Amino acid sequence: MTTHYRVLSEAETEAFGAEIDAVKQRVKNEIGSQDVRYIKNVQRAVRYFGLFGRLALVLSFLSGFWILGVALLALSKILDNMELGHNVIHGQFDFMGDKHLNGKSYEWDILGTSNNWRQTHNFKHHTYTNIQGFDDDIGYDIIRVFPEQKWSPWYLLQPLYSFLFAFVFEWGVALQNVDFKTVKGLAFLKSLKQKNPEAWKKMKHQLLKDYLLFPLLAGPMFVPVLLGNMVANVIRSVWTFIIIFCGHFTEKTVVFPPEEAQKTSNGHWYLRQVRSSSNIKGSFLFHVLSGNLSHQIEHHLFPDIPANRYAQLAPDVERICRKYGQTYNTGRLSRQFFQVVVRIWKYALPITKTA
Amino acid sequence: MVTVMNKLFVALRAVRDMVLPESVYDFWCEELGLLARREQQVARAVKVVSETPETVSIWLKPNRNFKGVAPGQHVNVSFLVHGHRVQRSYSVSHVKGRLFRITARKVEKGKASSFLNNHAHKGMIFQLEDAYGDVTVSHFSDTPALFLAGGIGITPIISMLERWAVTFRAQPVQLVYWGKRAQDLAFVERLKKLAAEHSWFEFKLLETEFLERNADGTPKLFAETSAWFQELTEKLPSFNAFACGNDGFVHQIQERIAPWVNQFHFESFTPLVFAGEPGAPVQINLTRQQRSVFVPSGMNLLSALEKAGVRISSGCRRGTCNTCSCKKVSGIAVNQSDNRLHESSDSGFKPCTHSALTDMTLEL
Ligand code: FES
């Protein structure tokens, strides 16, 4: 492996897995009312910020209200997307048996359907994290962030289009499962409608809601509301792009060859999660706003444990990583994101591993 | 005209669902302390009464979505126990208009019944499912009724008696109520009062602690020589009988009474039976597919279901992706990675990390 991750023998790998399992079991036994309170409060924040944000936009003829409205609505959308939706869809709160916090049925306020996400994210990305040919999230197929990805001249433009991609990241996630290569141009819209009616319906729903219905309800404030909704969506896109890219594409993260997918034991699986994920240091509020993806390592080790528990798990995970010579990849947001940007610029060039 | 109206209705509904989708509507109702929900059937506890040190009654006020319950019927009720949802079936012990009462007796190691006895409080919110059960007051309206209750099996019976107490009853009702000791039995005072006030109702209490024993150690419910039993047997052919209690109780009653009465109905509580040897077949009921399959106990449930030809989505097969998860309504499973028993009903049950130890019902 690299200098950051000591090569472990089979026995060591399994011992590493057993230690991680023990930590998980300990926290799993504690899950209960405290976690219910937490997620209910997050849900509350999403609803109140959303309501006040939309109201402020309607009242944006008053000075400062437009900015306030955008900020609150963006906050609501970020929380709905990151701390509420993403974690609920993982089934972390299924134990509550709450119809509206159920992993199988939760639908979020974003262009992509949760069903699509369950497939691409919950299954593919989490089961085969950073395994080439299995995990479509490695640069989302359009950005080259590892030398192992095959180079093409298109990638020379990636510093530019990655920057633009951040603003429409929501669309990128929504269309992740769609085949652009075979159907091009406007025919693509038709094929989307036919082949993926659920995605089509969801996009229509979101667009109508944010760009027609809510503006119409605002009457004379149609335009400020429409623009406010649009800016809130863009802020959410940029924020999620930054957090998500810091999760797997910082300097020390690794990609794996397809053969790794065969190694399914707990030890191997846990090791891969540690080696391919990176955390971001920050305050409690920052962790909440990042949907606790700032604890990407813990999230990948324990995607089914409520995210509010990651901070509690982190010291043990770090200790075990250190014991087995595995770098616990963490740093401040500026540092981690800088490393992502470096990767985007560096691997735009035809640099391969051996180069 | 009708189609235009229909289209308008559909459009208005779509607008409503965009502005105020069900999850948002339900949230605000809950936040404002209202019982209204768009679809969910919920109820609030309006009165909690401790019947005996081990038995609690809870009066529930359901919201409009609940279709109602008849005396004698049962309702699946769920609530949070230390954050985890548990679901149990209760027979209602009283119905007053839309209000109804459930009564829970503490059972040893019973998570739900202990919680209700210790922590149920006014204002507590319960989720409900449609009421069910065929044995209701209408079964006994024109014939003499013989009710045979074992312990907490009294609940569907008392609800029928309460109904007749405020309506009209021409036919006699005879109740025999067995329990370990009178002071532990729910509703004894109320039953005595009903018997004093209504000539159609007679009631006999038998404390099993003092009864003779059968060969297997269980109390002998009927002492053939006793005067009351003699008297009862004479009346039997005209009765519609209904027995409610645990399995063993109902079994004994059935043997002795069923052949002699006009009609015999019963309801019993079935303790779950563990499959003997690992590999012994257990029955998995699939509620959505409306069928049952047999799978070997102890085998990975996801693989076993697939092998039995059940359509079930799966992904990681290691418990992390949540693809295979479904609701386990009943049954005991064991988690194959840490050998923990999984006994309660659970909406996020993962077949890929469990094997079944008993018969099981899954919402699949
Ligand atoms: S198949 Fe992934 S959780 Fe069961």
XYZ file of C-alpha atoms and ligand atoms in Angstrom:
723
model
C 0.000 0.000 0.000
C 1.172 3.610 0.385
C 3.309 5.084 3.120
C 0.092 6.137 4.836
C -1.280 2.661 5.288
C 0.767 -0.235 6.600
C 0.155 -3.525 4.787
C -1.629 -5.862 7.179
C -1.456 -9.637 7.236
C -4.709 -11.585 7.002
C -4.682 -12.173 10.755
C -4.057 -8.503 11.471
C -6.797 -7.497 9.063
C -9.318 -9.681 10.847
C -8.157 -8.464 14.261
C -8.587 -4.893 13.036
C -12.127 -5.773 11.903
C -12.942 -7.387 15.238
C -11.843 -4.286 17.155
C -13.945 -2.028 14.951
C -16.900 -4.396 15.392
C -16.565 -4.242 19.163
C -16.676 -0.445 19.121
C -19.748 -0.550 16.917
C -21.541 -3.004 19.167
C -20.941 -0.876 22.222
C -22.543 2.180 20.666
C -25.309 0.179 19.022
C -26.491 -0.936 22.435
C -26.923 2.679 23.524
C -29.109 3.765 20.607
C -32.505 4.956 21.801
C -34.330 8.032 23.056
C -31.300 10.310 22.763
C -31.036 9.612 19.037
C -34.778 10.101 18.589
C -34.534 13.506 20.223
C -31.605 14.426 18.031
C -33.160 13.561 14.686
C -36.484 15.105 15.688
C -34.640 18.343 16.439
C -32.922 18.209 13.063
C -36.306 17.665 11.434
C -37.649 20.599 13.417
C -34.784 22.823 12.231
C -35.455 21.822 8.596
C -39.146 22.677 8.879
C -38.797 25.946 10.817
C -35.936 27.285 8.695
C -37.843 26.250 5.575
C -41.043 27.964 6.680
C -39.371 31.165 7.839
C -37.102 31.223 4.791
C -40.030 31.009 2.388
C -41.980 33.593 4.374
C -39.027 35.972 4.390
C -38.737 35.643 0.605
C -42.403 36.582 0.241
C -41.717 39.616 2.411
C -38.563 40.501 0.514
C -39.885 43.950 -0.333
C -38.636 44.747 3.181
C -34.963 45.489 3.234
C -32.689 42.581 4.093
C -35.474 39.993 3.929
C -34.412 38.548 0.603
C -30.926 37.710 1.906
C -32.426 36.391 5.131
C -34.914 34.263 3.187
C -32.240 32.793 0.947
C -30.003 32.038 3.915
C -32.757 30.300 5.891
C -34.046 28.354 2.919
C -30.542 27.261 1.949
C -29.950 26.193 5.545
C -33.167 24.204 5.545
C -32.303 22.520 2.259
C -28.777 21.734 3.400
C -30.029 20.149 6.618
C -32.791 18.259 4.823
C -30.304 16.943 2.348
C -27.326 16.214 4.561
C -28.181 15.552 8.186
C -31.782 14.464 7.791
C -32.290 12.890 4.361
C -28.939 11.270 3.803
C -28.844 9.672 7.224
C -32.488 8.674 7.305
C -32.213 7.055 3.864
C -29.401 4.922 5.251
C -32.013 3.457 7.597
C -30.212 4.868 10.646
C -33.481 5.807 12.317
C -35.668 2.923 11.211
C -35.746 1.702 14.797
C -38.160 4.548 15.578
C -40.751 3.118 13.199
C -41.641 6.674 12.150
C -43.377 6.788 8.797
C -41.611 10.011 7.862
C -38.152 8.971 9.004
C -38.050 5.631 7.272
C -35.049 4.662 5.185
C -37.093 2.982 2.492
C -39.621 5.717 1.918
C -38.008 9.049 2.810
C -38.146 11.487 -0.090
C -36.005 14.592 0.059
C -36.293 18.137 -1.224
C -33.765 17.689 -4.036
C -33.887 16.935 -7.776
C -32.761 13.332 -7.581
C -35.079 10.633 -6.286
C -34.213 8.893 -3.056
C -34.685 5.590 -4.834
C -31.942 6.424 -7.258
C -29.769 7.430 -4.344
C -30.472 4.168 -2.535
C -29.077 2.331 -5.515
C -26.061 4.476 -6.466
C -25.081 5.606 -2.998
C -26.330 3.196 -0.347
C -25.547 0.100 -2.305
C -22.884 0.793 -4.923
C -20.857 3.532 -3.294
C -21.012 2.204 0.248
C -20.451 -1.450 -0.558
C -17.649 -0.855 -3.063
C -16.174 2.454 -1.932
C -13.435 3.656 -4.307
C -13.233 0.301 -6.089
C -12.683 0.991 -9.753
C -15.408 -0.262 -12.018
C -17.836 -0.673 -9.094
C -18.127 2.724 -7.430
C -19.521 5.364 -9.791
C -18.677 8.089 -7.292
C -14.980 8.055 -8.185
C -14.903 11.530 -9.713
C -18.529 10.971 -10.713
C -17.188 9.562 -13.971
C -16.431 13.035 -15.292
C -13.573 14.202 -13.096
C -10.212 12.479 -12.922
C -9.020 12.554 -9.317
C -6.809 9.471 -9.260
C -3.952 8.478 -11.563
C -5.568 5.044 -11.887
C -8.449 6.571 -13.864
C -7.830 6.426 -17.616
C -6.860 9.810 -19.014
C -8.528 11.473 -21.978
C -7.940 14.961 -23.430
C -11.294 16.080 -22.052
C -9.831 16.017 -18.594
C -7.611 19.000 -19.504
C -10.757 21.085 -19.102
C -11.718 19.622 -15.752
C -10.410 22.468 -13.562
C -12.946 24.653 -15.318
C -15.896 22.311 -15.535
C -15.401 20.933 -12.017
C -15.764 24.487 -10.788
C -18.999 24.886 -12.753
C -20.143 21.413 -11.719
C -20.178 22.539 -8.085
C -22.987 24.981 -8.872
C -25.176 22.329 -10.466
C -24.085 19.410 -8.313
C -27.710 18.650 -7.511
C -28.258 17.894 -11.208
C -25.166 15.741 -11.324
C -26.505 13.545 -8.534
C -29.985 13.426 -10.099
C -28.639 12.300 -13.462
C -25.943 9.994 -12.156
C -27.740 6.857 -13.288
C -28.556 8.207 -16.735
C -26.642 7.135 -19.771
C -25.467 10.251 -21.606
C -23.096 8.454 -23.861
C -25.590 6.657 -26.071
C -28.367 9.253 -26.222
C -27.381 12.802 -26.967
C -29.043 16.166 -27.343
C -32.760 16.598 -26.891
C -33.369 12.911 -27.552
C -31.885 12.486 -24.114
C -34.860 14.178 -22.476
C -37.234 11.847 -24.258
C -35.281 8.800 -23.286
C -35.105 9.978 -19.682
C -38.876 10.315 -19.619
C -39.348 6.838 -21.019
C -36.580 4.932 -19.289
C -36.571 6.644 -15.953
C -40.085 7.992 -15.390
C -39.579 8.275 -11.643
C -36.545 10.554 -12.056
C -38.396 12.573 -14.666
C -41.385 13.008 -12.387
C -39.243 14.072 -9.459
C -37.376 16.673 -11.513
C -40.643 18.077 -12.790
C -42.001 18.168 -9.258
C -38.985 20.045 -7.896
C -38.835 22.520 -10.764
C -42.549 23.254 -10.668
C -42.484 23.642 -6.928
C -39.495 25.970 -6.592
C -39.783 27.884 -9.853
C -43.489 28.138 -10.491
C -45.782 27.259 -7.631
C -44.094 29.016 -4.705
C -43.339 32.118 -6.836
C -46.991 32.166 -7.991
C -48.197 31.921 -4.407
C -46.088 34.976 -3.654
C -48.085 37.022 -6.198
C -46.260 40.266 -6.913
C -43.109 38.852 -5.335
C -42.903 36.183 -8.058
C -39.444 37.104 -9.283
C -37.697 37.575 -5.908
C -39.130 34.259 -4.697
C -38.075 32.433 -7.853
C -34.571 33.877 -7.659
C -34.384 33.206 -3.943
C -35.288 29.548 -4.454
C -32.741 29.257 -7.206
C -29.936 30.789 -5.145
C -30.814 28.589 -2.154
C -30.581 25.510 -4.375
C -27.235 26.634 -5.754
C -25.834 27.315 -2.281
C -26.876 23.825 -1.256
C -25.220 22.376 -4.368
C -21.916 24.132 -3.747
C -21.880 23.158 -0.082
C -22.628 19.496 -0.739
C -20.038 19.415 -3.534
C -17.348 20.710 -1.178
C -18.216 18.322 1.646
C -18.674 15.269 -0.549
C -15.487 15.811 -2.541
C -13.537 16.135 0.696
C -14.857 12.727 1.700
C -12.948 10.538 -0.736
C -10.613 12.624 -2.877
C -8.128 14.180 -0.462
C -4.430 13.530 -0.807
C -4.116 10.330 1.211
C -7.205 8.516 -0.017
C -6.761 5.448 -2.159
C -8.600 3.737 -5.025
C -8.683 -0.014 -5.318
C -8.458 -2.356 -8.302
C -11.642 -4.299 -9.196
C -10.316 -7.516 -7.592
C -10.742 -5.896 -4.169
C -14.505 -6.340 -4.517
C -13.966 -10.046 -3.875
C -12.597 -9.402 -0.402
C -15.794 -9.198 1.567
C -14.713 -10.109 5.094
C -15.362 -7.506 7.756
C -11.667 -6.770 8.204
C -11.015 -6.091 4.519
C -14.179 -4.112 4.134
C -13.417 -1.903 7.140
C -9.834 -1.371 5.984
C -11.024 -0.180 2.594
C -13.412 2.286 4.203
C -10.625 3.765 6.316
C -8.188 4.020 3.420
C -10.649 5.618 1.038
C -12.323 8.145 3.348
C -11.271 11.387 4.932
C -12.707 13.454 7.761
C -12.986 17.190 8.277
C -12.317 18.767 11.655
C -14.810 21.291 12.936
C -17.289 22.397 15.544
C -20.546 20.646 16.456
C -22.459 23.016 14.194
C -20.122 22.324 11.307
C -20.607 18.569 11.766
C -24.375 19.024 11.725
C -24.283 21.161 8.580
C -22.064 18.640 6.838
C -24.572 15.918 7.667
C -21.785 14.457 9.793
C -19.996 13.603 6.563
C -17.178 15.436 8.266
C -16.974 12.060 10.018
C -16.713 10.342 6.666
C -14.533 7.546 8.057
C -17.026 6.693 10.797
C -19.913 7.077 8.370
C -18.328 4.582 6.015
C -17.502 2.128 8.759
C -20.971 2.399 10.304
C -23.458 3.702 7.726
C -26.344 2.200 9.696
C -25.482 3.858 13.034
C -27.189 7.227 13.684
C -24.853 9.983 12.521
C -25.065 11.852 15.810
C -23.036 8.975 17.279
C -20.035 9.430 14.983
C -18.340 11.988 17.204
C -18.569 9.485 20.052
C -17.120 6.692 17.881
C -14.310 8.767 16.392
C -11.708 8.592 19.214
C -11.899 4.795 19.334
C -11.696 4.488 15.569
C -8.686 6.795 15.510
C -6.987 4.794 18.257
C -7.529 1.496 16.433
C -6.305 2.984 13.147
C -3.154 4.211 14.822
C -2.585 0.826 16.466
C -2.674 -0.889 13.071
C -0.602 1.728 11.235
C -3.505 3.129 9.237
C -3.587 6.896 8.780
C -6.682 8.465 10.276
C -7.151 10.997 7.514
C -8.469 14.240 8.957
C -7.863 17.984 8.756
C -9.559 21.346 8.613
C -11.913 22.055 5.710
C -9.497 24.471 4.023
C -6.700 21.917 4.063
C -8.804 18.981 2.890
C -10.484 20.963 0.128
C -7.173 22.370 -1.039
C -5.975 18.795 -1.499
C -9.050 18.025 -3.587
C -8.392 21.051 -5.807
C -4.784 19.951 -6.236
C -5.979 16.536 -7.377
C -8.394 18.095 -9.860
C -5.606 20.202 -11.411
C -2.929 17.544 -11.213
C -4.858 14.681 -12.762
C -6.246 16.862 -15.520
C -2.810 16.112 -16.950
C -1.948 12.630 -18.210
C -0.064 11.757 -15.044
C -0.203 8.068 -14.282
C 0.882 6.292 -11.151
C 4.278 5.399 -12.510
C 4.935 8.848 -13.865
C -68.210 18.188 -16.696
C -67.301 15.331 -14.412
C -63.949 14.836 -16.094
C -63.194 18.549 -15.822
C -64.022 18.412 -12.121
C -61.884 15.331 -11.769
C -58.969 16.992 -13.473
C -59.350 20.042 -11.312
C -59.435 17.875 -8.230
C -56.275 16.037 -9.295
C -54.533 19.344 -10.010
C -55.533 20.793 -6.650
C -54.292 17.692 -4.915
C -50.971 17.950 -6.746
C -50.657 21.576 -5.658
C -51.485 20.641 -2.077
C -48.875 17.875 -2.130
C -46.262 20.310 -3.368
C -46.976 23.071 -0.897
C -47.766 20.818 2.023
C -46.689 17.221 1.425
C -47.830 14.606 3.909
C -44.565 14.597 5.846
C -44.708 18.376 6.317
C -48.412 18.409 7.178
C -47.963 15.633 9.743
C -44.949 17.396 11.213
C -46.814 20.631 11.851
C -49.824 18.819 13.291
C -47.566 16.973 15.699
C -45.614 20.125 16.492
C -48.831 21.985 17.311
C -50.066 19.141 19.472
C -52.877 18.172 17.089
C -53.975 14.618 16.454
C -54.722 15.224 12.786
C -52.546 13.422 10.246
C -53.070 13.141 6.530
C -53.177 9.344 6.492
C -51.750 7.927 9.667
C -54.041 6.558 12.335
C -52.883 7.840 15.686
C -54.398 8.194 19.129
C -53.655 10.097 22.288
C -53.911 8.657 25.786
C -56.567 10.680 27.585
C -56.732 8.690 30.804
C -54.460 6.117 32.402
C -55.833 3.889 35.176
C -53.872 1.390 37.205
C -56.302 -1.543 37.554
C -54.057 -3.742 39.696
C -50.379 -3.349 40.587
C -49.621 -5.262 37.389
C -52.370 -4.123 35.047
C -52.932 -0.765 33.440
C -55.816 0.547 31.358
C -55.352 3.343 28.869
C -58.186 5.308 27.297
C -57.303 6.316 23.757
C -58.741 9.074 21.643
C -58.075 8.245 17.993
C -57.866 10.736 15.136
C -60.315 10.851 12.241
C -58.373 8.365 10.117
C -59.101 5.534 12.545
C -62.197 3.709 11.373
C -63.312 2.652 14.828
C -63.421 -0.540 16.831
C -66.241 -2.749 18.080
C -66.327 -4.346 21.550
C -64.587 -7.704 21.261
C -62.183 -6.583 18.539
C -58.431 -6.036 18.700
C -56.200 -3.203 17.613
C -52.522 -3.246 16.758
C -51.019 -0.442 18.752
C -47.444 0.793 18.571
C -45.486 3.255 20.666
C -41.908 4.175 21.511
C -40.152 2.278 24.268
C -36.906 4.105 25.027
C -36.885 5.390 21.472
C -37.588 2.038 19.802
C -41.008 1.383 18.350
C -42.777 -1.699 19.595
C -46.069 -2.983 18.333
C -48.539 -5.140 20.196
C -52.034 -6.327 19.624
C -54.529 -5.422 22.347
C -58.158 -6.340 22.636
C -60.141 -3.320 23.588
C -61.617 -3.522 27.068
C -64.191 -0.758 26.618
C -65.568 1.336 23.780
C -67.349 4.647 24.353
C -68.208 6.416 21.127
C -64.876 7.059 19.405
C -62.928 6.556 22.623
C -61.676 3.105 23.469
C -59.691 1.499 26.232
C -56.859 -1.016 26.081
C -55.654 -2.962 29.088
C -52.165 -4.361 29.434
C -51.017 -6.827 32.016
C -47.334 -6.886 32.828
C -45.775 -10.074 31.564
C -42.392 -11.295 32.613
C -39.703 -9.794 30.349
C -42.501 -8.108 28.385
C -40.947 -4.917 27.061
C -44.199 -3.307 25.957
C -46.415 -4.309 28.869
C -43.821 -3.304 31.470
C -43.314 0.031 29.768
C -47.026 0.765 29.706
C -47.440 -0.235 33.337
C -44.540 1.955 34.443
C -44.553 4.856 32.018
C -47.882 5.258 30.217
C -49.113 8.795 30.751
C -51.831 11.136 29.644
C -50.895 12.718 26.329
C -48.787 9.784 25.155
C -49.179 9.207 21.408
C -49.885 5.786 19.911
C -49.932 4.624 16.294
C -52.880 2.441 15.367
C -53.756 -0.022 12.659
C -57.229 -1.045 11.538
C -59.168 -2.951 14.186
C -59.675 -6.635 13.501
C -61.382 -9.690 14.972
C -64.653 -11.386 14.100
C -65.957 -12.159 17.558
C -67.928 -9.068 18.486
C -71.135 -8.222 20.334
C -73.227 -9.126 17.296
C -72.283 -12.812 17.709
C -74.141 -13.001 20.977
C -77.008 -10.621 20.446
C -79.849 -13.148 20.200
C -78.506 -16.076 22.203
C -77.426 -16.695 25.770
C -73.686 -16.142 26.056
C -71.106 -18.064 28.029
C -67.824 -16.234 28.438
C -64.743 -18.025 29.710
C -61.816 -15.781 30.504
C -58.302 -16.702 31.562
C -56.444 -13.779 33.201
C -56.027 -10.823 30.892
C -58.222 -12.685 28.361
C -61.011 -10.787 30.112
C -60.423 -7.684 27.967
C -62.543 -8.420 24.864
C -65.243 -9.787 27.170
C -65.484 -6.799 29.456
C -65.795 -4.513 26.448
C -68.860 -6.472 25.303
C -70.367 -6.408 28.798
C -69.819 -2.661 29.022
C -71.592 -2.217 25.710
C -74.636 -4.202 26.886
C -74.627 -2.329 30.183
C -75.487 0.881 28.368
C -77.639 -0.574 25.596
C -80.053 -3.399 26.050
C -79.637 -7.092 26.773
C -82.472 -9.622 26.815
C -80.458 -12.836 26.850
C -78.494 -14.057 29.865
C -74.703 -13.795 30.015
C -72.670 -16.096 32.196
C -69.007 -15.352 32.819
C -66.429 -17.648 34.381
C -63.200 -15.859 35.087
C -60.058 -17.722 36.085
C -56.919 -16.175 37.491
C -54.178 -16.911 39.942
C -55.414 -14.708 42.775
C -58.417 -12.403 42.866
C -56.382 -9.364 43.890
C -54.258 -9.636 40.726
C -57.220 -9.800 38.378
C -58.355 -6.774 36.450
C -61.936 -5.467 36.568
C -63.146 -7.703 39.420
C -64.893 -4.843 41.217
C -66.450 -3.628 38.004
C -67.718 -7.119 37.182
C -69.264 -7.450 40.629
C -71.003 -4.137 40.116
C -72.290 -5.149 36.701
C -73.631 -8.396 38.142
C -75.397 -6.494 40.925
C -76.957 -4.012 38.526
C -77.999 -6.268 35.651
C -80.162 -9.317 36.038
C -78.968 -10.783 32.734
C -75.387 -11.072 34.023
C -73.953 -13.728 36.316
C -70.329 -14.036 37.154
C -68.074 -16.578 38.817
C -64.492 -16.028 39.829
C -62.131 -18.974 40.248
C -58.710 -18.567 41.799
C -56.474 -21.114 40.118
C -54.000 -21.048 42.998
C -56.447 -23.153 45.011
C -57.584 -25.473 42.255
C -56.663 -29.096 41.833
C -53.862 -29.807 39.340
C -53.818 -31.753 36.096
C -51.082 -34.296 35.497
C -48.956 -31.625 33.717
C -49.198 -29.277 36.701
C -51.650 -26.846 35.131
C -54.745 -26.012 37.198
C -57.785 -28.139 36.593
C -60.284 -25.570 35.389
C -63.426 -27.613 35.938
C -64.161 -29.599 39.039
C -66.796 -31.929 37.666
C -68.419 -32.593 40.984
C -68.977 -28.987 41.912
C -72.528 -27.735 41.993
C -71.857 -24.737 39.734
C -70.384 -26.918 37.028
C -73.338 -29.281 37.152
C -75.660 -26.368 36.856
C -73.677 -24.915 33.992
C -73.607 -28.121 31.957
C -77.375 -28.265 31.990
C -77.539 -24.884 30.296
C -74.734 -25.469 27.814
C -76.692 -26.464 24.670
C -78.394 -23.097 24.495
C -75.193 -21.072 24.845
C -72.902 -19.421 22.362
C -69.566 -19.722 24.116
C -66.438 -17.621 23.822
C -63.119 -18.434 25.504
C -60.167 -16.081 25.698
C -56.851 -16.697 27.402
C -53.487 -18.286 26.756
C -53.112 -21.338 24.564
C -53.155 -23.952 27.329
C -56.216 -22.394 28.908
C -58.213 -22.269 25.703
C -57.198 -25.806 24.861
C -58.578 -27.169 28.131
C -61.805 -25.228 27.757
C -62.241 -26.316 24.190
C -61.965 -29.982 25.131
C -64.545 -29.717 27.879
C -67.019 -27.202 26.542
C -66.932 -27.043 22.757
C -68.853 -30.292 22.105
C -71.781 -29.231 24.259
C -72.476 -25.653 23.339
C -74.409 -24.220 20.422
C -71.389 -22.340 19.042
C -67.854 -22.112 20.335
C -65.476 -19.237 19.585
C -62.103 -18.689 21.056
C -59.087 -16.435 20.986
C -55.775 -17.387 22.447
C -52.354 -15.835 22.884
C -49.709 -17.977 21.299
C -46.265 -17.929 22.779
C -43.725 -18.224 19.936
C -42.258 -21.676 19.589
C -38.560 -21.973 18.869
C -37.691 -24.359 16.071
C -35.975 -27.400 17.565
C -32.773 -28.272 15.754
C -30.994 -25.699 13.629
C -32.193 -26.418 10.121
C -35.688 -27.396 11.255
C -38.225 -25.626 9.045
C -39.895 -22.416 10.187
C -42.753 -20.754 8.393
C -42.235 -17.254 7.013
C -45.444 -15.392 6.217
C -45.064 -12.694 3.580
C -47.889 -10.206 3.978
C -47.526 -8.305 0.685
C -47.010 -11.346 -1.504
C -49.778 -13.039 0.450
C -48.098 -16.382 0.815
C -45.941 -18.380 3.175
C -42.745 -20.265 2.625
C -40.789 -22.669 4.785
C -37.116 -22.017 5.309
C -34.535 -23.780 7.470
C -34.093 -22.080 10.835
C -30.557 -20.914 11.443
C -29.865 -20.288 7.743
C -29.170 -16.752 6.508
C -32.667 -15.447 5.955
C -31.953 -13.494 2.777
C -30.378 -16.518 1.106
C -33.076 -18.803 2.488
C -35.870 -16.607 1.142
C -34.180 -16.362 -2.249
C -33.781 -20.119 -2.299
C -37.460 -20.509 -1.520
C -38.227 -18.421 -4.598
C -39.194 -15.206 -2.823
C -38.612 -11.952 -4.692
C -36.620 -9.705 -2.388
C -34.305 -6.838 -3.267
C -30.795 -7.031 -1.947
C -27.503 -5.257 -2.309
C -24.528 -5.448 0.005
C -25.619 -8.610 1.873
C -23.759 -7.317 4.919
C -26.331 -5.111 6.620
C -25.056 -1.732 5.494
C -27.005 -0.697 2.386
C -30.538 -1.085 3.779
C -31.776 -2.520 0.475
C -33.161 -5.764 1.863
C -34.718 -4.211 4.950
C -38.404 -4.788 5.558
C -40.817 -4.757 8.451
C -40.730 -7.751 10.748
C -44.189 -7.959 12.244
C -43.529 -10.926 14.500
C -41.100 -13.744 15.096
C -37.699 -14.166 16.660
C -34.514 -13.892 14.651
C -30.875 -14.047 15.591
C -28.271 -11.615 14.307
C -25.634 -13.787 12.686
C -22.751 -11.462 13.392
C -23.217 -11.010 17.132
C -25.704 -13.784 17.991
C -28.164 -11.368 19.554
C -31.826 -12.229 19.579
C -34.107 -9.929 17.674
C -37.548 -10.322 19.201
C -39.506 -7.116 18.721
C -41.356 -5.948 15.651
C -39.072 -3.718 13.604
C -39.631 -1.657 10.492
C -35.961 -1.836 9.519
C -35.334 -5.557 9.859
C -32.514 -6.832 7.637
C -32.847 -10.443 6.458
C -29.262 -10.398 5.147
C -27.794 -10.346 8.654
C -30.317 -12.570 10.439
C -31.651 -16.064 10.545
C -35.096 -17.075 11.756
C -35.532 -19.057 14.959
C -39.317 -19.136 15.009
C -42.158 -18.717 12.559
C -42.103 -15.163 11.349
C -44.221 -12.574 9.593
C -42.489 -10.132 7.266
C -44.006 -7.261 5.328
C -42.705 -8.430 1.968
S -28.617 -6.431 1.397
Fe -27.726 -4.582 2.109
S -28.639 -4.380 4.084
Fe -29.298 -6.318 3.443
